[in-house]
């Protein structure tokens, strides 16, 4: 079945550091890939998405590229801020009407 | 506009009691999903509605769990004879109609259920 594996946290960085959170997936067919973020005390929010191979999703300075050859969708940001502290979830879906399958989540803590 | 809303935000109940959790999706969204977020299991899918029908109930963990949706809008997740392992945050999400190949889901704030 489909599954998502993301790096274990927590990840602790200083402000302005470079961020990478690794995500790999196993899926049949051509899934769509997502990063969701959960800020402290808030609900899940879509951060970015990519729907086909080589697509790059981007938002708020975060980027992730859909790599079919390595079945990966790593999240990156060039310079993190304290306000980026949150839990990040990688997820996939097989298409409309199918459930999201999530990774376990990675907690990011950024200090000033 | 208004997002997905869920009520109650917190629910504390005693083992063996029944609970009902409510979800109000974004107006016009035809697809509705329930998920559960717990420390040990992460985020797990429970059930999917398209309109008032539930074509995918594969994530419901036992027959103590049921859900319905009426008028293509509000959904209620019911847990009968609650157990301590049911303690979790229950999340609802909705999607608009006519979504192409991807499946963007908009999440509510969740209901935190604690079973004593």
CSV table of C-alpha atoms in Angstrom, one decimal:
chain,number,residue,atom,x,y,z
A,1,UNK,CA,0.0,0.0,0.0
A,2,UNK,CA,0.9,3.7,-0.2
A,3,UNK,CA,3.1,5.1,2.6
A,4,UNK,CA,5.1,8.1,3.5
A,5,UNK,CA,8.3,8.2,5.5
A,6,UNK,CA,9.8,11.5,6.8
A,7,UNK,CA,12.8,12.2,8.9
A,8,UNK,CA,12.4,11.9,12.6
A,9,UNK,CA,12.5,15.1,14.7
A,10,UNK,CA,12.9,17.2,16.5
A,11,UNK,CA,14.9,19.5,14.2
A,12,UNK,CA,16.4,22.4,16.1
A,13,UNK,CA,17.9,25.3,14.1
A,14,UNK,CA,19.1,28.9,14.7
A,15,UNK,CA,17.3,31.7,12.8
A,16,UNK,CA,18.5,32.1,9.2
A,17,UNK,CA,19.8,28.5,9.0
A,18,UNK,CA,19.0,26.3,6.0
A,19,UNK,CA,16.3,23.7,6.5
A,20,UNK,CA,15.8,20.3,4.9
A,21,UNK,CA,13.2,17.9,6.0
A,22,UNK,CA,13.4,14.6,4.1
A,23,UNK,CA,10.3,12.8,2.8
A,24,UNK,CA,10.1,9.7,0.7
A,25,UNK,CA,7.1,7.8,-0.4
A,26,UNK,CA,5.8,4.5,-1.7
A,27,UNK,CA,2.8,4.6,-4.0
A,28,UNK,CA,1.2,2.9,-7.0
A,29,UNK,CA,0.4,5.1,-9.9
A,30,UNK,CA,1.0,8.8,-9.8
A,31,UNK,CA,0.2,10.4,-6.4
A,32,UNK,CA,0.0,14.0,-5.6
A,33,UNK,CA,2.3,15.2,-2.9
A,34,UNK,CA,1.8,17.7,-0.1
A,35,UNK,CA,3.4,19.4,2.8
A,36,UNK,CA,1.1,20.4,5.6
A,37,UNK,CA,2.1,22.5,8.6
A,38,UNK,CA,0.6,22.6,12.1
A,39,UNK,CA,1.6,25.7,14.1
A,40,UNK,CA,1.3,25.5,17.9
A,41,UNK,CA,-2.3,25.5,18.9
A,42,UNK,CA,-3.6,25.7,15.4
A,43,UNK,CA,-5.0,23.3,12.8
A,44,UNK,CA,-3.4,21.7,9.8
A,45,UNK,CA,-2.7,24.0,6.9
A,46,UNK,CA,-1.6,23.2,3.4
A,47,UNK,CA,1.9,24.6,2.9
A,48,UNK,CA,2.6,23.5,-0.7
A,49,UNK,CA,1.8,20.8,-3.2
A,50,UNK,CA,3.0,19.1,-6.4
A,51,UNK,CA,0.8,17.0,-8.6
A,52,UNK,CA,3.3,15.5,-11.1
A,53,UNK,CA,6.9,14.5,-11.5
A,54,UNK,CA,9.4,17.4,-11.6
A,55,UNK,CA,6.8,19.9,-10.3
A,56,UNK,CA,8.1,22.3,-7.7
A,57,UNK,CA,5.7,23.5,-5.0
A,58,UNK,CA,6.6,26.7,-3.2
A,59,UNK,CA,5.0,28.9,-0.5
A,60,UNK,CA,6.3,31.3,2.2
A,61,UNK,CA,9.9,30.6,1.1
A,62,UNK,CA,9.5,26.8,1.4
A,63,UNK,CA,10.1,24.6,-1.6
A,64,UNK,CA,9.8,21.0,-2.5
A,65,UNK,CA,10.3,19.2,-5.8
A,66,UNK,CA,8.4,16.0,-6.8
A,67,UNK,CA,11.2,13.5,-7.7
A,68,UNK,CA,9.8,10.4,-9.2
A,69,UNK,CA,13.1,8.7,-9.8
A,70,UNK,CA,14.0,8.9,-6.1
A,71,UNK,CA,10.4,8.9,-4.8
A,72,UNK,CA,11.1,11.9,-2.7
A,73,UNK,CA,9.6,15.3,-1.9
A,74,UNK,CA,12.1,17.0,0.5
A,75,UNK,CA,11.1,20.3,2.1
A,76,UNK,CA,13.6,23.1,2.0
A,77,UNK,CA,13.9,26.7,3.1
A,78,UNK,CA,16.9,28.8,2.7
A,79,UNK,CA,16.6,30.9,5.8
A,80,UNK,CA,14.3,29.8,8.6
A,81,UNK,CA,12.6,32.2,11.0
A,82,UNK,CA,11.4,31.7,14.6
A,83,UNK,CA,7.8,31.9,13.3
A,84,UNK,CA,8.5,28.7,11.2
A,85,UNK,CA,8.5,26.7,14.4
A,86,UNK,CA,5.8,24.1,13.9
A,87,UNK,CA,5.2,20.4,13.0
A,88,UNK,CA,5.6,19.6,9.3
A,89,UNK,CA,3.8,16.7,7.7
A,90,UNK,CA,4.5,15.2,4.3
A,91,UNK,CA,1.5,13.5,2.7
A,92,UNK,CA,0.3,11.9,-0.5
A,93,UNK,CA,-3.0,11.1,-2.1
A,94,UNK,CA,-4.0,9.0,-5.1
A,95,UNK,CA,-6.4,11.6,-6.4
A,96,UNK,CA,-9.7,13.2,-5.7
A,97,UNK,CA,-11.8,11.3,-3.3
A,98,UNK,CA,-9.0,9.4,-1.7
A,99,UNK,CA,-7.6,9.9,1.7
A,100,UNK,CA,-4.4,11.7,2.5
A,101,UNK,CA,-1.7,9.4,3.8
A,102,UNK,CA,0.6,11.3,6.2
A,103,UNK,CA,4.1,10.8,7.5
A,104,UNK,CA,4.7,10.9,11.2
A,105,UNK,CA,5.5,14.6,11.3
A,106,UNK,CA,8.7,16.5,12.0
A,107,UNK,CA,8.9,19.1,14.7
A,108,UNK,CA,10.9,22.1,13.8
A,109,UNK,CA,12.1,24.5,16.5
A,110,UNK,CA,13.9,27.7,15.5
A,111,UNK,CA,15.6,29.9,18.1
A,112,UNK,CA,16.8,33.5,17.7
B,1,UNK,CA,-14.8,33.0,4.1
B,2,UNK,CA,-15.6,30.6,6.9
B,3,UNK,CA,-13.4,27.6,7.2
B,4,UNK,CA,-14.1,24.1,8.5
B,5,UNK,CA,-15.5,24.2,12.0
B,6,UNK,CA,-15.7,21.5,14.6
B,7,UNK,CA,-17.4,21.1,17.9
B,8,UNK,CA,-16.8,20.7,20.7
B,9,UNK,CA,-13.2,21.8,20.7
B,10,UNK,CA,-12.5,19.7,23.8
B,11,UNK,CA,-14.5,16.7,25.1
B,12,UNK,CA,-13.7,14.8,28.3
B,13,UNK,CA,-15.7,11.7,28.9
B,14,UNK,CA,-15.7,8.6,31.0
B,15,UNK,CA,-14.9,5.2,29.7
B,16,UNK,CA,-18.0,3.4,28.3
B,17,UNK,CA,-19.9,6.6,27.4
B,18,UNK,CA,-20.9,7.5,23.9
B,19,UNK,CA,-19.7,10.7,22.3
B,20,UNK,CA,-20.7,12.7,19.2
B,21,UNK,CA,-18.3,15.0,17.3
B,22,UNK,CA,-19.5,17.5,14.8
B,23,UNK,CA,-18.0,18.9,11.6
B,24,UNK,CA,-19.3,21.8,9.5
B,25,UNK,CA,-17.4,21.8,6.2
B,26,UNK,CA,-16.8,24.8,4.0
B,27,UNK,CA,-20.0,25.7,2.2
B,28,UNK,CA,-20.2,24.0,-1.2
B,29,UNK,CA,-17.6,21.4,-0.4
B,30,UNK,CA,-18.9,18.0,-1.4
B,31,UNK,CA,-16.1,15.8,-0.1
B,32,UNK,CA,-15.6,15.4,3.7
B,33,UNK,CA,-13.0,13.4,5.6
B,34,UNK,CA,-12.5,12.4,9.2
B,35,UNK,CA,-9.0,11.7,10.5
B,36,UNK,CA,-7.6,10.9,13.9
B,37,UNK,CA,-4.3,12.3,15.3
B,38,UNK,CA,-2.8,10.5,18.2
B,39,UNK,CA,0.7,10.5,19.7
B,40,UNK,CA,1.4,6.8,19.0
B,41,UNK,CA,-0.3,6.5,15.5
B,42,UNK,CA,0.2,9.9,13.9
B,43,UNK,CA,-2.5,11.1,11.5
B,44,UNK,CA,-4.9,8.3,10.4
B,45,UNK,CA,-7.7,8.4,7.9
B,46,UNK,CA,-11.1,7.2,9.3
B,47,UNK,CA,-13.9,7.8,6.7
B,48,UNK,CA,-14.6,9.7,3.5
B,49,UNK,CA,-18.0,11.2,2.4
B,50,UNK,CA,-19.0,12.3,-1.1
B,51,UNK,CA,-22.2,14.0,-0.6
B,52,UNK,CA,-24.2,12.0,2.0
B,53,UNK,CA,-22.6,8.7,0.9
B,54,UNK,CA,-19.5,7.1,2.5
B,55,UNK,CA,-17.7,5.2,-0.3
B,56,UNK,CA,-14.6,4.7,1.9
B,57,UNK,CA,-15.0,3.6,5.5
B,58,UNK,CA,-11.9,1.6,5.6
B,59,UNK,CA,-10.2,3.6,8.4
B,60,UNK,CA,-12.8,3.2,11.0
B,61,UNK,CA,-11.0,1.2,13.7
B,62,UNK,CA,-14.0,-0.8,15.1
B,63,UNK,CA,-17.7,-1.1,14.9
B,64,UNK,CA,-17.9,1.3,17.8
B,65,UNK,CA,-17.2,4.1,15.4
B,66,UNK,CA,-19.8,5.4,13.0
B,67,UNK,CA,-20.4,8.6,11.0
B,68,UNK,CA,-23.1,10.2,9.0
B,69,UNK,CA,-23.5,13.2,6.9
B,70,UNK,CA,-26.8,14.9,6.2
B,71,UNK,CA,-27.8,17.5,3.6
B,72,UNK,CA,-24.4,17.1,2.0
B,73,UNK,CA,-23.1,19.3,4.7
B,74,UNK,CA,-22.8,18.6,8.5
B,75,UNK,CA,-21.2,15.4,9.6
B,76,UNK,CA,-21.3,13.7,12.9
B,77,UNK,CA,-18.7,11.1,14.1
B,78,UNK,CA,-20.1,8.9,16.9
B,79,UNK,CA,-18.0,6.7,19.1
B,80,UNK,CA,-19.9,4.3,21.3
B,81,UNK,CA,-18.7,2.8,24.5
B,82,UNK,CA,-15.5,4.9,24.5
B,83,UNK,CA,-12.2,3.4,25.5
B,84,UNK,CA,-9.1,5.1,26.7
B,85,UNK,CA,-7.3,4.3,23.4
B,86,UNK,CA,-9.9,6.5,21.7
B,87,UNK,CA,-8.3,9.5,23.2
B,88,UNK,CA,-7.0,11.6,20.3
B,89,UNK,CA,-7.6,14.7,18.3
B,90,UNK,CA,-10.3,14.1,15.7
B,91,UNK,CA,-9.9,16.2,12.6
B,92,UNK,CA,-12.3,16.9,9.8
B,93,UNK,CA,-11.4,18.1,6.4
B,94,UNK,CA,-13.4,19.1,3.3
B,95,UNK,CA,-12.7,19.4,-0.4
B,96,UNK,CA,-14.5,21.4,-3.1
B,97,UNK,CA,-16.2,19.7,-6.1
B,98,UNK,CA,-14.5,19.5,-9.5
B,99,UNK,CA,-11.1,19.1,-8.0
B,100,UNK,CA,-8.6,17.9,-10.6
B,101,UNK,CA,-6.0,15.2,-10.1
B,102,UNK,CA,-4.9,16.5,-6.8
B,103,UNK,CA,-7.1,16.5,-3.7
B,104,UNK,CA,-6.5,19.6,-1.6
B,105,UNK,CA,-8.2,19.2,1.7
B,106,UNK,CA,-9.0,22.0,4.1
B,107,UNK,CA,-8.8,21.0,7.8
B,108,UNK,CA,-10.8,22.1,10.8
B,109,UNK,CA,-9.2,22.9,14.2
B,110,UNK,CA,-10.1,19.4,15.6
B,111,UNK,CA,-11.8,18.0,18.6
B,112,UNK,CA,-9.6,16.9,21.4
B,113,UNK,CA,-11.2,13.8,23.0
B,114,UNK,CA,-10.0,12.5,26.4
B,115,UNK,CA,-11.4,9.3,27.7
B,116,UNK,CA,-10.9,8.9,31.4
